[in-house]
mmCIF file of C-alpha atoms and ligand atoms in Angstrom:
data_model
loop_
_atom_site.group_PDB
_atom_site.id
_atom_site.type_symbol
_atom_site.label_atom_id
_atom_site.label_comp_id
_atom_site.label_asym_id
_atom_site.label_seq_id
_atom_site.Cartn_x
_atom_site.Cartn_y
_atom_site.Cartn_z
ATOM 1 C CA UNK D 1 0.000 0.000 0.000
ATOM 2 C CA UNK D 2 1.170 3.491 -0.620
ATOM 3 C CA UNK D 3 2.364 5.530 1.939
ATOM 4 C CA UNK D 4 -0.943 7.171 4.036
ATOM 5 C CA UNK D 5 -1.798 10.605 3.583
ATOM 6 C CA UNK D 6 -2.496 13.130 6.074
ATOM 7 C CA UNK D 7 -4.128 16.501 4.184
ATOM 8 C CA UNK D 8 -4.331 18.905 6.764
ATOM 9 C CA UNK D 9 -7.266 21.607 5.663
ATOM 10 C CA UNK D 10 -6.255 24.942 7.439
ATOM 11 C CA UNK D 11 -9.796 26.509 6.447
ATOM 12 C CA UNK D 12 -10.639 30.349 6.879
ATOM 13 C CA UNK D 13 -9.309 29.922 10.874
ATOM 14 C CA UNK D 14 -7.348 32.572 11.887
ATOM 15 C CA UNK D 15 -4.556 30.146 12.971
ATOM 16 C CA UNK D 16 -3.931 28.737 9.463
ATOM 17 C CA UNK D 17 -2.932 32.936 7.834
ATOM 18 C CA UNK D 18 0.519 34.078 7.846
ATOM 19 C CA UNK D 19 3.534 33.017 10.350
ATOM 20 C CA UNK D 20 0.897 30.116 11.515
ATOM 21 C CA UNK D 21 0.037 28.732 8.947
ATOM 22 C CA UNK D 22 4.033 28.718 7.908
ATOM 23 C CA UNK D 23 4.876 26.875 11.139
ATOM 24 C CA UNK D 24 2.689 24.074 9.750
ATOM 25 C CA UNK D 25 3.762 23.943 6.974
ATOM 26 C CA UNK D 26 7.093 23.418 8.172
ATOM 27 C CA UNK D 27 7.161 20.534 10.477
ATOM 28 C CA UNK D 28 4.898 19.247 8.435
ATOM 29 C CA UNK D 29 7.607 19.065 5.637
ATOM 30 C CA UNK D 30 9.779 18.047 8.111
ATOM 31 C CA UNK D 31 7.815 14.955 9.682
ATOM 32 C CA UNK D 32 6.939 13.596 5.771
ATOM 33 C CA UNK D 33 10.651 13.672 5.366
ATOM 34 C CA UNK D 34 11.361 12.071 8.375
ATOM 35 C CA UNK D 35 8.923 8.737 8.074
ATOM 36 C CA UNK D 36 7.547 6.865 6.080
ATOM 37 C CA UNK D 37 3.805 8.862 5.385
ATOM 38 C CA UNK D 38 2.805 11.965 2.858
ATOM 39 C CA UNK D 39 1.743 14.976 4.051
ATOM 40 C CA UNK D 40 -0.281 17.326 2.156
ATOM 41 C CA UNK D 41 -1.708 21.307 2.927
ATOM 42 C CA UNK D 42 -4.567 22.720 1.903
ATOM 43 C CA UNK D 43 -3.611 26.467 2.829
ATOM 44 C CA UNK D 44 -6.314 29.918 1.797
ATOM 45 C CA UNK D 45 -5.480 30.806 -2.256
ATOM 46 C CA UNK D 46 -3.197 33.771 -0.839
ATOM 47 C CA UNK D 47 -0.695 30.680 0.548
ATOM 48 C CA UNK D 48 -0.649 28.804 -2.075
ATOM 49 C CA UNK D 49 2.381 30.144 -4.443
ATOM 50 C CA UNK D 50 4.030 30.945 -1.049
ATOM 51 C CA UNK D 51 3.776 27.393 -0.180
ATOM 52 C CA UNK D 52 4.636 26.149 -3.561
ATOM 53 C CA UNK D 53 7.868 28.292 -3.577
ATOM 54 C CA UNK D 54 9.141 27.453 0.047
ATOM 55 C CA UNK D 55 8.206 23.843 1.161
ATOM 56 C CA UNK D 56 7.848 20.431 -0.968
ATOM 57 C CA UNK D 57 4.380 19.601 0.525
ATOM 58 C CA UNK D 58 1.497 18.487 -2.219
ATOM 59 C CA UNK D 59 -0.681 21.831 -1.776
ATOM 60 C CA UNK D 60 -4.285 21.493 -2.158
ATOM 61 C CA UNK D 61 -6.516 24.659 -3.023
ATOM 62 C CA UNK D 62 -9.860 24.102 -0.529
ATOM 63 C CA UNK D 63 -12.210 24.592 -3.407
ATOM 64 C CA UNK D 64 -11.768 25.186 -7.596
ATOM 65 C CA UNK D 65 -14.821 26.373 -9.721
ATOM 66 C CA UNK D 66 -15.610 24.298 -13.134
ATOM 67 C CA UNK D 67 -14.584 27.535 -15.600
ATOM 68 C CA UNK D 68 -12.003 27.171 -18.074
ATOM 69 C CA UNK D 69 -10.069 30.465 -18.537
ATOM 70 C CA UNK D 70 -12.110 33.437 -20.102
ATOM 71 C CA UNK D 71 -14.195 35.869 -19.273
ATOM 72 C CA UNK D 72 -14.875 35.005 -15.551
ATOM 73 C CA UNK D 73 -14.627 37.208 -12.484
ATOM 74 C CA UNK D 74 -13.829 36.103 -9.292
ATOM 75 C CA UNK D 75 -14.076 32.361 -9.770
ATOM 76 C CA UNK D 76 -11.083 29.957 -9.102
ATOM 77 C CA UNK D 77 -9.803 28.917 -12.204
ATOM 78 C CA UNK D 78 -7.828 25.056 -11.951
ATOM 79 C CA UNK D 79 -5.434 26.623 -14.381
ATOM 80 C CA UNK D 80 -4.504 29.722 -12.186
ATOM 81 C CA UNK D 81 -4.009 27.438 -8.883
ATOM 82 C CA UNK D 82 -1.407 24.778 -11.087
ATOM 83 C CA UNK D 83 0.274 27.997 -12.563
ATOM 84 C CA UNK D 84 0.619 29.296 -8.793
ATOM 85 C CA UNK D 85 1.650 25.776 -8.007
ATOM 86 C CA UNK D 86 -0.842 23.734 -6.335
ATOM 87 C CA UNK D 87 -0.582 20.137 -6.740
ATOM 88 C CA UNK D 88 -4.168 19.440 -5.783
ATOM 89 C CA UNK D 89 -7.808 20.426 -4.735
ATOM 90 C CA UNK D 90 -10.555 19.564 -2.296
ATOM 91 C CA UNK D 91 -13.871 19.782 -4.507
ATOM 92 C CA UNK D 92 -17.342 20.137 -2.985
ATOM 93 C CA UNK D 93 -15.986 20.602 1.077
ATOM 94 C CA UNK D 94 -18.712 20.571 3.608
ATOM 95 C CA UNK D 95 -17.969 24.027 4.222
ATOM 96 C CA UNK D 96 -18.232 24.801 0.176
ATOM 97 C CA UNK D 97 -20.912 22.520 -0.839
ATOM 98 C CA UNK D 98 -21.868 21.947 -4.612
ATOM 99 C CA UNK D 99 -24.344 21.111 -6.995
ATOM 100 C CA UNK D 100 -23.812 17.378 -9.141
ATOM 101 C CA UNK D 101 -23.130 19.122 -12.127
ATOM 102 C CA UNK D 102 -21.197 21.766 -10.815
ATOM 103 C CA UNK D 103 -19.025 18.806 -8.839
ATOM 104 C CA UNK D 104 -18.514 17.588 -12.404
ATOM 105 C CA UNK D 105 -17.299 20.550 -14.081
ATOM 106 C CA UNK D 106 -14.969 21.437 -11.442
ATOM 107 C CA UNK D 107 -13.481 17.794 -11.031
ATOM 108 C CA UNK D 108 -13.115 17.762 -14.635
ATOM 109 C CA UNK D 109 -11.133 21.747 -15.037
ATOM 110 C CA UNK D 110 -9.255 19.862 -12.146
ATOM 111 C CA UNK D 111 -8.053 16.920 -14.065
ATOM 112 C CA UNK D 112 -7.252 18.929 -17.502
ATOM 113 C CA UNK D 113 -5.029 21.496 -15.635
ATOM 114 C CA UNK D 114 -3.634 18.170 -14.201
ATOM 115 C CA UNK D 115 -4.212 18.519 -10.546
ATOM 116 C CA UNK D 116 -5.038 15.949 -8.127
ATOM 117 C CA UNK D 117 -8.314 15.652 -7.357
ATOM 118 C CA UNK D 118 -10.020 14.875 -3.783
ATOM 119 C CA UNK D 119 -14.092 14.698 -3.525
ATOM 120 C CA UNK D 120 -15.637 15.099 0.117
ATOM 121 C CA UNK D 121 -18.587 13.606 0.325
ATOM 122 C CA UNK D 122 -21.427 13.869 3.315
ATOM 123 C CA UNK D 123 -22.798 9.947 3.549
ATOM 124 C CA UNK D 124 -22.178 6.918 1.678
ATOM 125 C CA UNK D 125 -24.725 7.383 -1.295
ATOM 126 C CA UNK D 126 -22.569 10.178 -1.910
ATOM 127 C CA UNK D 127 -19.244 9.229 -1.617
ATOM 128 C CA UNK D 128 -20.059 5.982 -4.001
ATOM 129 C CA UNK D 129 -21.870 8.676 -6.729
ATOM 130 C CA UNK D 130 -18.774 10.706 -6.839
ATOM 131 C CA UNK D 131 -16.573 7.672 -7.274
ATOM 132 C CA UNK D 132 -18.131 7.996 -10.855
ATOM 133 C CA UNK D 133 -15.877 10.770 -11.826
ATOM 134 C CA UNK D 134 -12.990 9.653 -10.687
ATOM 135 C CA UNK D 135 -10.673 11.731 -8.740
ATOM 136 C CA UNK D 136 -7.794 10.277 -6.803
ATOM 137 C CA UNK D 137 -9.833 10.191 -3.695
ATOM 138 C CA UNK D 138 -12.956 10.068 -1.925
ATOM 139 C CA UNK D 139 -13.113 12.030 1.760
ATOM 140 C CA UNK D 140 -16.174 11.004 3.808
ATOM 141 C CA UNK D 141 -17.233 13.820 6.118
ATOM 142 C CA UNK D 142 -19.786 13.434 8.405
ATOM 143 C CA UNK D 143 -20.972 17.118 8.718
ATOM 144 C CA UNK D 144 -22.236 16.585 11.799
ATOM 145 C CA UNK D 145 -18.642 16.007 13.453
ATOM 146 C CA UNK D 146 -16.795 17.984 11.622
ATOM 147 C CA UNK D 147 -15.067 20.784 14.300
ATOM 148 C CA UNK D 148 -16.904 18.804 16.669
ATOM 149 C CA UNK D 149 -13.469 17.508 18.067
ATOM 150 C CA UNK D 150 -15.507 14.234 18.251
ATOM 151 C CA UNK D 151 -13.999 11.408 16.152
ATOM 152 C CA UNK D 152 -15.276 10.009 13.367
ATOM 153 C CA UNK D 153 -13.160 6.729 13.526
ATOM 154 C CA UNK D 154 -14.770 6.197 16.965
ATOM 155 C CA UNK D 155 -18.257 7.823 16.526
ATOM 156 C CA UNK D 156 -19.388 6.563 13.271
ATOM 157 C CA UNK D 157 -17.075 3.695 11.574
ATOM 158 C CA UNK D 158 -19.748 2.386 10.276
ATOM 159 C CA UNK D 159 -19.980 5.186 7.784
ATOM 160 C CA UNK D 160 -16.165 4.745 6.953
ATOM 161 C CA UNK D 161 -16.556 1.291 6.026
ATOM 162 C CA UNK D 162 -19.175 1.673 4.330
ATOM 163 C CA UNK D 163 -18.375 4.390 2.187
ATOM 164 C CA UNK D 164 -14.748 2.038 1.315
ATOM 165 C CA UNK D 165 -17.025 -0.637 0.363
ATOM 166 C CA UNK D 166 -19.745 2.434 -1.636
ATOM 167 C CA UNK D 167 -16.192 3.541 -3.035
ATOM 168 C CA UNK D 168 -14.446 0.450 -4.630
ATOM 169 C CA UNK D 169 -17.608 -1.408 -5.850
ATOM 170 C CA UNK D 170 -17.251 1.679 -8.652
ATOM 171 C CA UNK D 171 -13.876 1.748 -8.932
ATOM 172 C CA UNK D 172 -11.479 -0.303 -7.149
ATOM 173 C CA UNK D 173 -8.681 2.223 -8.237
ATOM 174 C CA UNK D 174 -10.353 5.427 -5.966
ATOM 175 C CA UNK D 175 -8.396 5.983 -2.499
ATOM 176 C CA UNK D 176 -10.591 6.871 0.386
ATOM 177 C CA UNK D 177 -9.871 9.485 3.011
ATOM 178 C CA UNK D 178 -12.102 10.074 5.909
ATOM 179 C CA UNK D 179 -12.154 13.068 8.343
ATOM 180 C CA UNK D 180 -13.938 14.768 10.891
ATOM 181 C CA UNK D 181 -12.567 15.071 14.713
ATOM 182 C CA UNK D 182 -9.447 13.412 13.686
ATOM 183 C CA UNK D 183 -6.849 14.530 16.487
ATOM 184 C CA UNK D 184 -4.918 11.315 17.223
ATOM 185 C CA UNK D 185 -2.876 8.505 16.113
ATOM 186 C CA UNK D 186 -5.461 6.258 17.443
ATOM 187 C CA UNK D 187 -8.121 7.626 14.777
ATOM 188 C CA UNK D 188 -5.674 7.721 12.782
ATOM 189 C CA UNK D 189 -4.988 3.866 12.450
ATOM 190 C CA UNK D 190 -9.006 3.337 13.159
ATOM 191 C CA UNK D 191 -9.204 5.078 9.932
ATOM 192 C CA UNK D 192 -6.639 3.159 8.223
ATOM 193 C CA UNK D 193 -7.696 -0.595 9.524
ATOM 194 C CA UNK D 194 -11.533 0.204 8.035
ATOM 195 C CA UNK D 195 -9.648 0.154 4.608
ATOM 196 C CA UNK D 196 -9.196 3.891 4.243
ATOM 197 C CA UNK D 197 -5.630 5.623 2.930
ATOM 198 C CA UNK D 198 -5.475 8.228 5.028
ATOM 199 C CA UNK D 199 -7.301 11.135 7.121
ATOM 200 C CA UNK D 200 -8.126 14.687 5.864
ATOM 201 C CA UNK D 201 -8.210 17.108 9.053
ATOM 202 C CA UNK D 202 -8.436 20.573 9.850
ATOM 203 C CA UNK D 203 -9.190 21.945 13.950
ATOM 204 C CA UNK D 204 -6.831 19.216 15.501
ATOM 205 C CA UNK D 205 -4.112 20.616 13.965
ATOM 206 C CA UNK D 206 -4.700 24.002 13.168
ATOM 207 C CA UNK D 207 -6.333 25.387 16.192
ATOM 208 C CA UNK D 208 -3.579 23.224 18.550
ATOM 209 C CA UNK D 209 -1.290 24.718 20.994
ATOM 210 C CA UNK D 210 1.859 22.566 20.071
ATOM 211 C CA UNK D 211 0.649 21.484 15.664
ATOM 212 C CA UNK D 212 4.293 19.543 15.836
ATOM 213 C CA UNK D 213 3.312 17.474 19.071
ATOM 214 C CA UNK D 214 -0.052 16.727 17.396
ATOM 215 C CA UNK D 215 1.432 15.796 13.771
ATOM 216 C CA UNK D 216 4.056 13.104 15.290
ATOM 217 C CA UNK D 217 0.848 11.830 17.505
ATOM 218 C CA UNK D 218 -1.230 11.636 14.421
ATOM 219 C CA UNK D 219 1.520 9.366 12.395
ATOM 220 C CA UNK D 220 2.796 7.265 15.658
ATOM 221 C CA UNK D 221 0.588 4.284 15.195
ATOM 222 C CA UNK D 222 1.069 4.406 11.271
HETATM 223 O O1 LIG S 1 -13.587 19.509 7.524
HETATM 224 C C1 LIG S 1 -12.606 18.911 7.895
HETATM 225 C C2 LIG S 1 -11.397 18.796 7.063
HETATM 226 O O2 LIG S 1 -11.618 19.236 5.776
HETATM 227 C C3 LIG S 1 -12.553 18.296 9.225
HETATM 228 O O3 LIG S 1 -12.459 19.312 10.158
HETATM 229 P P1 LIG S 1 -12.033 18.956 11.637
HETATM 230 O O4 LIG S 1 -10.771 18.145 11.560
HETATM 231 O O5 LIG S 1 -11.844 20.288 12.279
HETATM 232 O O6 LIG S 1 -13.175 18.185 12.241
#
């Protein structure tokens, strides 16, 4: 199996701007050098060439619209977040919900601009209707937990399995994250025995006192 991957979403918080959100990114670089596990950053659009230019992290926009480049205003074009160097992007977040067709046309500007593609879903119908346009991964969210500081490897892993089994009865060849109160290494592996390959968090690191002391937790039962 491929090395597990921990995306850490730094949102809109106030801890994941500037000199913050730097510090993660560092011993987060630092840690995915150090062992065996890949660690990715999904930092605001205003980090992301910063990020690019200064660490070796994958970087992950939090949301992309599905326009190709024209006459748009405002939108985020796939093209503009490759050419300021993200490797990646969250499409249809909890916090940035879409419609079907408009999950569709961004995972497809996505894919042409040749990013890497991660779908969060909300429940297991979901997460086995996006498998159909395969991105790299599915990440089941329960939006109830989410923030919530609750896990969702101890709360609801029914919902993880069963999204893993919703996932790779489509396609066997779509990885499945999972997220939502992840904070420890012991959700962590939870995650990874139900058959996921990896967690995508955001509060447990972000909004912690000590991110380093919480990163090494997160990968010690790897
Ligand atoms: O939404 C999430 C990651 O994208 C999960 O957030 P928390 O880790 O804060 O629950």
């Amino acid at each position: 199996m491929a090395a597990p991957f921990i995306l850490i979403n730094l949102k809109s918080y106030a801890e994941g701007f500037g000199y913050n959100a730097q510090k993660i990114a560092q011993v987060a670089e630092k840690i995915a050098h150090e062992n065996d596990v890949r660690i990715g950053i999904a930092p605001g659009y205003m980090d992301i060439h910063p990020f690019h230019v200064h660490y070796s992290l994958p970087v992950f926009a939090q949301h992309v619209d599905g326009v190709t480049p024209g006459a748009h205003t405002g939108h985020i074009v796939a093209d503009a977040l490759k050419a300021a160097g993200a490797t990646g992007t969250l499409i249809n977040h909890s916090e940035r919900r879409l419609t079907l067709a408009d999950i569709e046309a961004a995972h497809r500007s996505a894919r042409n601009a040749g990013l890497e593609t991660v779908i969060c879903t909300n429940n297991v119908a979901t997460s086995g209707a996006a498998t159909f346009f395969e991105p790299d991964y599915i990440a089941i969210e329960p939006p109830e937990l989410i923030g919530s500081g609750i896990s969702v490897s101890k709360a609801d892993p029914g919902i993880i399995e069963k999204s893993v089994e919703a996932v790779h009865s489509v396609n066997a060849g779509v990885k499945v994250l999972t997220g939502a109160g992840i904070s420890t290494g012991e959700c962590v592996r939870t995650a990874l025995d139900l058959g996921t390959d990896g967690v995508l968090l955001a509060s447990g690191v972000v909004k912690a006192a000590d991110p380093e002391a919480v990163l090494r937790d997160l990968i010690s039962k790897i």
